Short mmCIF file of C-alpha atoms in Angstrom, two decimals:
data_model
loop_
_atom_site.label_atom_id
_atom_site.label_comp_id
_atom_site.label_asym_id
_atom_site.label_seq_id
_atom_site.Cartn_x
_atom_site.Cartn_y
_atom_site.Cartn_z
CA UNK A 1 -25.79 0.98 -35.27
CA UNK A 2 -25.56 -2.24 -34.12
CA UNK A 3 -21.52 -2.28 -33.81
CA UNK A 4 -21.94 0.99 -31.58
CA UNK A 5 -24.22 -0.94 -29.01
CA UNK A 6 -21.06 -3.76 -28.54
CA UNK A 7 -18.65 -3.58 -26.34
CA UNK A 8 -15.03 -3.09 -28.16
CA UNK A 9 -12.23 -5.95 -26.39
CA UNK A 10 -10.27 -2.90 -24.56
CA UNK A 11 -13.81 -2.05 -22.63
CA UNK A 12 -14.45 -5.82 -21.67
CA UNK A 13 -10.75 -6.05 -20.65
CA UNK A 14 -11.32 -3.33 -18.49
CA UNK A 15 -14.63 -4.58 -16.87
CA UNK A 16 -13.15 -7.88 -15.94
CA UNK A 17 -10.05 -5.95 -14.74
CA UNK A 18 -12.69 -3.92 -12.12
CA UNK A 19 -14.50 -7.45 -11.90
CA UNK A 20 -11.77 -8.71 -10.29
CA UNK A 21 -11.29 -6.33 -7.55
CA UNK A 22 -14.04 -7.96 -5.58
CA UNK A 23 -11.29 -10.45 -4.25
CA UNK A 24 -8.81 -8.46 -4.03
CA UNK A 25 -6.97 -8.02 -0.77
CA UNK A 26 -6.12 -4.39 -2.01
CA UNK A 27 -6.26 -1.67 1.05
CA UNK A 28 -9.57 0.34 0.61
CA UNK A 29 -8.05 3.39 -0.42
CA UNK A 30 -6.40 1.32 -3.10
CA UNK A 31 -9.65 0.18 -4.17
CA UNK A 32 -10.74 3.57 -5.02
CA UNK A 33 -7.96 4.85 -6.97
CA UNK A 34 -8.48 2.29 -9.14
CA UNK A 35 -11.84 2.37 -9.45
CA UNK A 36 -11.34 5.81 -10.66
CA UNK A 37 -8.77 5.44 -12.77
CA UNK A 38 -10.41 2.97 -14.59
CA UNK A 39 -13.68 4.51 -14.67
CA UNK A 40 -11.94 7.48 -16.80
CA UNK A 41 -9.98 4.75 -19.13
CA UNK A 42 -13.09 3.08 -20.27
CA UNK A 43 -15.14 5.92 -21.51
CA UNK A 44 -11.74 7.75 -22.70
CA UNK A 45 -12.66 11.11 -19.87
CA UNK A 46 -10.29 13.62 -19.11
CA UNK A 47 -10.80 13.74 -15.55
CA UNK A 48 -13.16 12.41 -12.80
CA UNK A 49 -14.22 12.62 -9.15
CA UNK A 50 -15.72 9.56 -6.87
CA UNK A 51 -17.86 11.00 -4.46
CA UNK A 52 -19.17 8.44 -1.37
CA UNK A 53 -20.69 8.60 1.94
CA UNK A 54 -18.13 8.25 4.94
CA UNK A 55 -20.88 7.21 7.27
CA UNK A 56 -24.39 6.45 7.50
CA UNK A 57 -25.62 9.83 8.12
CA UNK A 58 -22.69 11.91 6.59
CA UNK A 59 -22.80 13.86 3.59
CA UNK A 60 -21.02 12.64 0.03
CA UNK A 61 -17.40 13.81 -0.33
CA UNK A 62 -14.88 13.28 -3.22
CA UNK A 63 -13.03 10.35 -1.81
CA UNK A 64 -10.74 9.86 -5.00
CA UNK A 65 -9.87 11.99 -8.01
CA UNK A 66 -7.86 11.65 -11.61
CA UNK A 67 -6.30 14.41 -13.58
CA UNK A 68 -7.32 17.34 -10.72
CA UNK A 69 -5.36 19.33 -8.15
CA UNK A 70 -6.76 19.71 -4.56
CA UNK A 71 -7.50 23.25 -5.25
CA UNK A 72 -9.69 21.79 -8.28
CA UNK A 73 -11.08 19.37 -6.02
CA UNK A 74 -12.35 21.69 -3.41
CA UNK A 75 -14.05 23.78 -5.79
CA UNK A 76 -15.75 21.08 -6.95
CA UNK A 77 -16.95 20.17 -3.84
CA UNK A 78 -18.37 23.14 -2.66
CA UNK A 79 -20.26 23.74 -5.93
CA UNK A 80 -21.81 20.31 -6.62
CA UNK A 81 -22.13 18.91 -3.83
CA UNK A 82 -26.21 19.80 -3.03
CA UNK A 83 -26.98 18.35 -6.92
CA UNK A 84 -24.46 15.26 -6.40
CA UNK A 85 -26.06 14.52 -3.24
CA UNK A 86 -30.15 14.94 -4.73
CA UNK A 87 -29.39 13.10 -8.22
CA UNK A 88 -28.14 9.90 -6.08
CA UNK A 89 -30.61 9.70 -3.72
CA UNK A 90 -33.11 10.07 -7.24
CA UNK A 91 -30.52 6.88 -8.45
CA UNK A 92 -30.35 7.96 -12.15
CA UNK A 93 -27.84 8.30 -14.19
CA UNK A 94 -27.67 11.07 -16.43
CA UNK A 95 -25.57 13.10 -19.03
CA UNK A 96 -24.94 16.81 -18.89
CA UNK A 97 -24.05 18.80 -21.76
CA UNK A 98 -25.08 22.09 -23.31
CA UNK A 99 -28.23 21.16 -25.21
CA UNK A 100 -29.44 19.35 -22.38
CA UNK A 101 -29.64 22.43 -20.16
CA UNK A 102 -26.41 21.83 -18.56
CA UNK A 103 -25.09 25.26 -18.45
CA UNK A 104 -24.76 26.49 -14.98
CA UNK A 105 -23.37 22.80 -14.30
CA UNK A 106 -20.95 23.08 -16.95
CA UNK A 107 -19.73 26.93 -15.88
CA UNK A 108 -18.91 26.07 -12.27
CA UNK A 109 -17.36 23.31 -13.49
CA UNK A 110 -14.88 25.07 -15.92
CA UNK A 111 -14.37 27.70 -13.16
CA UNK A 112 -13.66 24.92 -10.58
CA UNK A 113 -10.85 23.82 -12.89
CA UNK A 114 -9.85 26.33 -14.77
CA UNK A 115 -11.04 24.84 -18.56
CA UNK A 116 -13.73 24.71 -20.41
CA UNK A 117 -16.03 21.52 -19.38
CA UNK A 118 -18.25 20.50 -22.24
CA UNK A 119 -20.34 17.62 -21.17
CA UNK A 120 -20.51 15.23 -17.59
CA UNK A 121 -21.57 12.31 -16.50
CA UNK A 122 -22.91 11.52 -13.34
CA UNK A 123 -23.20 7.91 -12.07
CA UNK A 124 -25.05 7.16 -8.62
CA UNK A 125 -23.49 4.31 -7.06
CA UNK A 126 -26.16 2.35 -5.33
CA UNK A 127 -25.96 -1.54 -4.34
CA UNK A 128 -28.91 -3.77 -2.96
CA UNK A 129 -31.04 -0.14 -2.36
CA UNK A 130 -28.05 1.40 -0.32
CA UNK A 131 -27.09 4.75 -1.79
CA UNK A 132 -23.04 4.77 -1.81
CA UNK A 133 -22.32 7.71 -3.85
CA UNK A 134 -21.87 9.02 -7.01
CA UNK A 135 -19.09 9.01 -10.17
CA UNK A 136 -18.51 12.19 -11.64
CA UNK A 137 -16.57 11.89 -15.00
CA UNK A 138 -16.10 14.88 -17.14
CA UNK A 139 -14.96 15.58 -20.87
CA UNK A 140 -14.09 13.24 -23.48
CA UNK A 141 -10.91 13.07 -24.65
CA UNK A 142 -10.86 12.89 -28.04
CA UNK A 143 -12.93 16.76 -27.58
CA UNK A 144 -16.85 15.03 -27.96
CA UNK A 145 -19.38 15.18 -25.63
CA UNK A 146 -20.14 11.76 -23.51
CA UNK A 147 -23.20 9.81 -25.35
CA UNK A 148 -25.74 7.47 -24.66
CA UNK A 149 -23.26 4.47 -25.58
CA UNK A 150 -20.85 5.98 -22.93
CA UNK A 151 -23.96 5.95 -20.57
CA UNK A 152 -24.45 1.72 -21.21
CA UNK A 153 -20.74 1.56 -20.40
CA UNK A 154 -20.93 3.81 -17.59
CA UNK A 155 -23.98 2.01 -15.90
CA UNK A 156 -22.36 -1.17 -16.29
CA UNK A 157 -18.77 -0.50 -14.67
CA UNK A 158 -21.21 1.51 -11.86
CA UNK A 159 -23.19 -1.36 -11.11
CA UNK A 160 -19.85 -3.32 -10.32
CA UNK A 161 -17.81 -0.55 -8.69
CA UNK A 162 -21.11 -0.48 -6.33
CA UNK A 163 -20.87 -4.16 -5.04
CA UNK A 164 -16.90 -3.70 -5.12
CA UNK A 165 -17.14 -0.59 -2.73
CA UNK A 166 -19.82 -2.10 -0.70
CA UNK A 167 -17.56 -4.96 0.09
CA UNK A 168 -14.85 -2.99 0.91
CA UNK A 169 -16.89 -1.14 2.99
CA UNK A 170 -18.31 -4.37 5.02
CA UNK A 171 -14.47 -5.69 5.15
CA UNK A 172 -13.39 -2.29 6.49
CA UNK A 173 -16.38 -2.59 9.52
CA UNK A 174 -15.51 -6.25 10.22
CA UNK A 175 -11.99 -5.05 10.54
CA UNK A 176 -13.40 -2.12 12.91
CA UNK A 177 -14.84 -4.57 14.94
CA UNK A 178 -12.02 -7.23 15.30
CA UNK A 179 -10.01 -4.89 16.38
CA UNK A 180 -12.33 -3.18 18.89
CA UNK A 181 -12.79 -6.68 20.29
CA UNK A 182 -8.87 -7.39 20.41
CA UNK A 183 -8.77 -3.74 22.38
CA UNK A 184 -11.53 -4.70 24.91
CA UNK A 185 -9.65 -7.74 25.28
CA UNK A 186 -6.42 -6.77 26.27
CA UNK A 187 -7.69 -3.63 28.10
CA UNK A 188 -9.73 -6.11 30.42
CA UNK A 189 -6.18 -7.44 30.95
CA UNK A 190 -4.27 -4.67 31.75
CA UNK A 191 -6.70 -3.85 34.00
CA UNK A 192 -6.30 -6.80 36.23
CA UNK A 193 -2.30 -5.13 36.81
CA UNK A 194 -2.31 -1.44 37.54
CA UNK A 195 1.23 -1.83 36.89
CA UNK A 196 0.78 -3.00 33.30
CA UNK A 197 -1.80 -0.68 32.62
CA UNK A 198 -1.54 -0.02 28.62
CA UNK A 199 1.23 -1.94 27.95
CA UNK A 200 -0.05 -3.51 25.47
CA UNK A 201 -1.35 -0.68 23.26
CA UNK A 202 2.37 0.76 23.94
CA UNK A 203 3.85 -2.70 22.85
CA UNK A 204 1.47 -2.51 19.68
CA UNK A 205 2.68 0.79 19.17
CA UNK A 206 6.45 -0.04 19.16
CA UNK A 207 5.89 -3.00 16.79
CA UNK A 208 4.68 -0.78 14.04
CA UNK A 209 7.31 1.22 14.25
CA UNK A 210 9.86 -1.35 14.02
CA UNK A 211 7.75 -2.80 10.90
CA UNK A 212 7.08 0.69 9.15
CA UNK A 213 10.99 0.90 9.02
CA UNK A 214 11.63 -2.58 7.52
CA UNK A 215 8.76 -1.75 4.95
CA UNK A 216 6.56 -4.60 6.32
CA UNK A 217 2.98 -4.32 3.78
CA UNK A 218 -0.04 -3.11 4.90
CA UNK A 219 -1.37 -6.24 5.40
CA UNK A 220 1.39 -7.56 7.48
CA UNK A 221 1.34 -4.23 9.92
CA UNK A 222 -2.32 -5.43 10.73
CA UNK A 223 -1.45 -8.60 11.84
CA UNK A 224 1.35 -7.49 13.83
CA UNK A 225 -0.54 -4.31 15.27
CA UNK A 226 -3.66 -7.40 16.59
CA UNK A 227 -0.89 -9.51 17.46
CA UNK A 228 1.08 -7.48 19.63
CA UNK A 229 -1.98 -6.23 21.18
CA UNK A 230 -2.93 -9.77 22.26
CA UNK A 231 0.33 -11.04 23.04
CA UNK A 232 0.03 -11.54 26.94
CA UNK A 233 -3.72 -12.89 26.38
CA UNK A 234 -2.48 -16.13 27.98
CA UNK A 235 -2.03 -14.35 31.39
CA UNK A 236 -5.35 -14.45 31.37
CA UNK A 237 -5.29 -18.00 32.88
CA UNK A 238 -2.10 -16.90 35.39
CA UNK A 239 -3.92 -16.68 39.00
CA UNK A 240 -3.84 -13.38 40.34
CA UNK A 241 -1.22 -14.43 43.60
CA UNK A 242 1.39 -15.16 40.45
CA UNK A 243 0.37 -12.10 38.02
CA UNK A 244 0.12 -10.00 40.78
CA UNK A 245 3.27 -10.36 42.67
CA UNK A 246 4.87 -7.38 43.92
CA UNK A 247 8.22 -8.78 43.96
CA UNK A 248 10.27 -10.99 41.66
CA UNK A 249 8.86 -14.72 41.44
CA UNK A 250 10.00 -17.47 42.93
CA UNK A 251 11.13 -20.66 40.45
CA UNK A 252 7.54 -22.29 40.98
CA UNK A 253 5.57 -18.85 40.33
CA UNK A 254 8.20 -17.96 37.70
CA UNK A 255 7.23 -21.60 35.73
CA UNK A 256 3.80 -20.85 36.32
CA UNK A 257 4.22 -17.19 34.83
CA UNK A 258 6.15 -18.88 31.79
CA UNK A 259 2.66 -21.01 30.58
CA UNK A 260 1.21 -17.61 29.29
CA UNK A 261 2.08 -17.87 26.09
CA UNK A 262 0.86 -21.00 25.45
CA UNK A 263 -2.37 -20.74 27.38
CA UNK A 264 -2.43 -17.34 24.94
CA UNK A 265 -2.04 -19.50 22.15
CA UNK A 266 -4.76 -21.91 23.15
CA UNK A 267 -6.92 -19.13 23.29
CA UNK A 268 -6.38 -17.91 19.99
CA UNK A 269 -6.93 -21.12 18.21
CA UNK A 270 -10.39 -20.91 19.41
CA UNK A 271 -10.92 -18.31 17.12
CA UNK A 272 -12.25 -18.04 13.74
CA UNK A 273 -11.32 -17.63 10.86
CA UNK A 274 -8.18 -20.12 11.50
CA UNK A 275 -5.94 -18.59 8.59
CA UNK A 276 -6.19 -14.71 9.83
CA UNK A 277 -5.35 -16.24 13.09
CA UNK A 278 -2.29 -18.39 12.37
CA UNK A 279 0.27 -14.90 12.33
CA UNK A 280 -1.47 -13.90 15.28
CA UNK A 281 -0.78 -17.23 16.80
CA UNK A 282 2.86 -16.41 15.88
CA UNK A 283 2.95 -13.66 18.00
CA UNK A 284 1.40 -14.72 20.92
CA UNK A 285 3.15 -18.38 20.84
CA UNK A 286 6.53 -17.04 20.06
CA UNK A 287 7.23 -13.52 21.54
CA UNK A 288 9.19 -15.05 24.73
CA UNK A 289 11.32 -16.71 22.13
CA UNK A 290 15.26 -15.85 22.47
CA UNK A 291 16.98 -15.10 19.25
CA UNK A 292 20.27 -17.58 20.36
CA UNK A 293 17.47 -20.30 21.26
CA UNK A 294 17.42 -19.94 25.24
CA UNK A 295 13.73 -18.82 25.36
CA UNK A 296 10.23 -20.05 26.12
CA UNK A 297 8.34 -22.39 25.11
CA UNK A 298 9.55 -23.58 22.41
CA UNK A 299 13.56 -23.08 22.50
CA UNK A 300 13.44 -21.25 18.92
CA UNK A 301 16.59 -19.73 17.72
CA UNK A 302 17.16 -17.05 15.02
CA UNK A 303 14.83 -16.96 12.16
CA UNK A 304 13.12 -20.12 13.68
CA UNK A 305 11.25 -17.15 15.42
CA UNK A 306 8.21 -16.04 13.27
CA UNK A 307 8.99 -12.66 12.42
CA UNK A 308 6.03 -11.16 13.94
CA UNK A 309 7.10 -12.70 17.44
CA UNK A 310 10.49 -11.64 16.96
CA UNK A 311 9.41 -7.66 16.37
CA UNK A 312 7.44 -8.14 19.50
CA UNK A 313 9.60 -9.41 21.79
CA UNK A 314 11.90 -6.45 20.91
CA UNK A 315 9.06 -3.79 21.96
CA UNK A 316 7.65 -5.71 24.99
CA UNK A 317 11.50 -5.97 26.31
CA UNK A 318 11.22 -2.03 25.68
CA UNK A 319 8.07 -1.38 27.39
CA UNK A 320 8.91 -3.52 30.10
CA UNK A 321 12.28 -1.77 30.69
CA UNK A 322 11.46 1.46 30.99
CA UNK A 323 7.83 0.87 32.76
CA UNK A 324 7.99 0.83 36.70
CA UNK A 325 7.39 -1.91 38.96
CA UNK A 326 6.60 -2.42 42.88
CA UNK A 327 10.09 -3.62 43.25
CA UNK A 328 12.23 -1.41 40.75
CA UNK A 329 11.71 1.88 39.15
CA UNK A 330 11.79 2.01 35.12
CA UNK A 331 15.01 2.90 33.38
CA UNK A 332 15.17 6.05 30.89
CA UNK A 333 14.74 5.70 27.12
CA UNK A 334 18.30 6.12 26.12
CA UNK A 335 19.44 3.45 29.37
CA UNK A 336 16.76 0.91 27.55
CA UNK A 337 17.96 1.05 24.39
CA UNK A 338 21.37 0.47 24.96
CA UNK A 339 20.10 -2.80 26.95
CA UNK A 340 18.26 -3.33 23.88
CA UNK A 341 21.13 -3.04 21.80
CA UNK A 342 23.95 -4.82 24.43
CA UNK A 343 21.23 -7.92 24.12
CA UNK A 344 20.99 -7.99 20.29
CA UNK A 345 22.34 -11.19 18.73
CA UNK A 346 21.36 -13.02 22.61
CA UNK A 347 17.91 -12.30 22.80
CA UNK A 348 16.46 -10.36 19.59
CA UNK A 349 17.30 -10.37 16.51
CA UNK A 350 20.10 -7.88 15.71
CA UNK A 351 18.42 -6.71 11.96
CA UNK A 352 15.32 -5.67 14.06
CA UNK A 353 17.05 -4.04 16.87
CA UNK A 354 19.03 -1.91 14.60
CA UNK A 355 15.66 -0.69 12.93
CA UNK A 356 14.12 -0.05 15.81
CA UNK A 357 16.89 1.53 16.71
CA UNK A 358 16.52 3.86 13.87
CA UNK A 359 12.96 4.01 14.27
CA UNK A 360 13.45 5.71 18.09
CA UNK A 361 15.85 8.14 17.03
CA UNK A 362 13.15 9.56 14.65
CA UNK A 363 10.67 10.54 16.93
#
């Protein structure tokens, strides 16, 4: 009795595995594949569904499944998803199998996917009193029914997978939020220039797909999607009879237009946390860079450049080309990319232009 109440070394394993999701810098969706995956590992189930809420006042919906086709899936949702909503806002776990009354459960299951279901478990997933959702895991591999041992284990991987997704959850709103601000932001500059009017959304736009062909990581797209959209914060700080020139600036004006990035860069030091910043930095500091080391401010030359600075001055050059001015009229696509190209190896770097390149000719 008393070896069936301890945990075997596989099942610890596995709960300091989950454990150490909590730091992880793992993409949300990530999270939740895992989370189900090794929800179904550590009480040896056949298959599983993790339902959660995708907003405050939205309904639960399978947001990750193992061992189950969509059509499976769907099923599953339309038949459970009143009883999965009630038993987590009750917050108790419980077992279903046949002797427990868990017929009708266990028949739309098997008709959902197609096999005979002989016992469930549902888990509500519920951290400091805020209802999350709800684990669904269902038939034991080995042919058993899930137990009350399966239950302790259960409740113990769903009290961590709660405080897991509710991090991921308050990471994924911060997120939201710094890059709402970093929108207001450079919309309030664009709006100063009628002329510039979304160019830096476009810019953004252009760097991503430049970094989704070179594979950048998730993680690095982010930074370089912020980065891009601040990179002209600095003209910010340019007085409107330079930024708003109709015609092309005279040497004074033109050294007083040159300071944005740095005044940019000044700005963005001001903001916390410093190590999210620093890439972001990169990209503001360095995008007037010139790959053979004639740009601003800094006289950088090849990969001297940050990376992220160096994909941005690629699609600002773009935007910039083909956008129209008081004084000139903006050239075609295909005209801009072959000044893209004729400048590749001079100003950008000619790896990057040939992926962006690529990039333009697929959409």
């Amino acid at each position: 009795m008393e070896q069936r109440n301890v945990f075997t070394a596989e099942e610890v394993e596995i709960l300091i595995e989950v454990s150490a999701l909590l730091s992880s810098d793992l993409r949300g969706e990530e999270i939740l594949e895992i989370l189900m995956e090794q929800a179904v590992f550590l009480v040896k189930a056949e298959t599983g569904i993790l339902w959660l809420r995708p907003g405050e006042e939205k309904d639960l919906v399978p947001v990750a499944a193992y061992g189950l086709d969509f059509a499976s899936v769907n099923l599953l949702h339309k038949q459970f998803k009143g009883y999965v909503e009630s038993l987590t806002v009750g917050g108790k776990s419980i077992i279903t199998k046949e002797k427990t009354g868990g017929n009708i459960l266990l028949e739309n299951a098997s008709f959902a996917m197609n096999m005979a279901v002989k016992s469930m478990v549902f888990l509500p997933l519920i951290n400091k009193g805020r209802i999350l959702g709800c684990l669904q895991l269902m038939n034991k591999q080995d042919g058993g029914v899930f137990g009350p041992r399966d239950l302790r284990l259960c409740n113990t991987f769903a009290s961590q997978a709660a405080v897991i997704i509710d991090n991921s959850f308050l990471i994924a709103n911060q997120e939201k939020l710094m890059l709402s601000l970093i929108r207001a932001l450079s919309s309030a500059l664009d709006a100063r220039d009628p002329y510039t009017q979304g160019h830096s959304e476009r810019v953004s736009k252009l760097a991503l797909l430049i970094a989704r062909e070179i594979q950048m990581s998730h993680k690095q797209q982010v930074v370089l999607q912020r980065a891009a959209l601040l990179h002209d914060v600095g003209k910010i700080g340019i007085r409107d009879n330079v930024l708003l020139e109709p015609g092309p600036l005279d040497e004074q004006r033109w050294q007083i237009m040159k300071s944005h990035p740095v005044i940019g860069a000044q700005i963005i030091q001001q903001i916390e946390p410093k190590s999210m910043m620093q890439q972001i930095y990169d990209g503001v500091m360095y995008h007037q860079e010139k790959y053979d080391g004639t740009g601003y401010p800094s006289g950088l030359r090849g990969k001297e450049i940050p990376l992220v600075a160096r994909i941005i001055a690629i699609a600002d050059a773009y935007d910039a080309i083909t956008s129209d001015r008081p004084y000139r009229k903006g050239k075609d696509a295909k005209e801009a990319l072959e000044e893209i190209e004729r400048c590749a190896g001079k100003h950008f770097d000619p790896q990057l232009v040939q992926a962006f390149l690529r990039a333009m000719a697929e959409q």
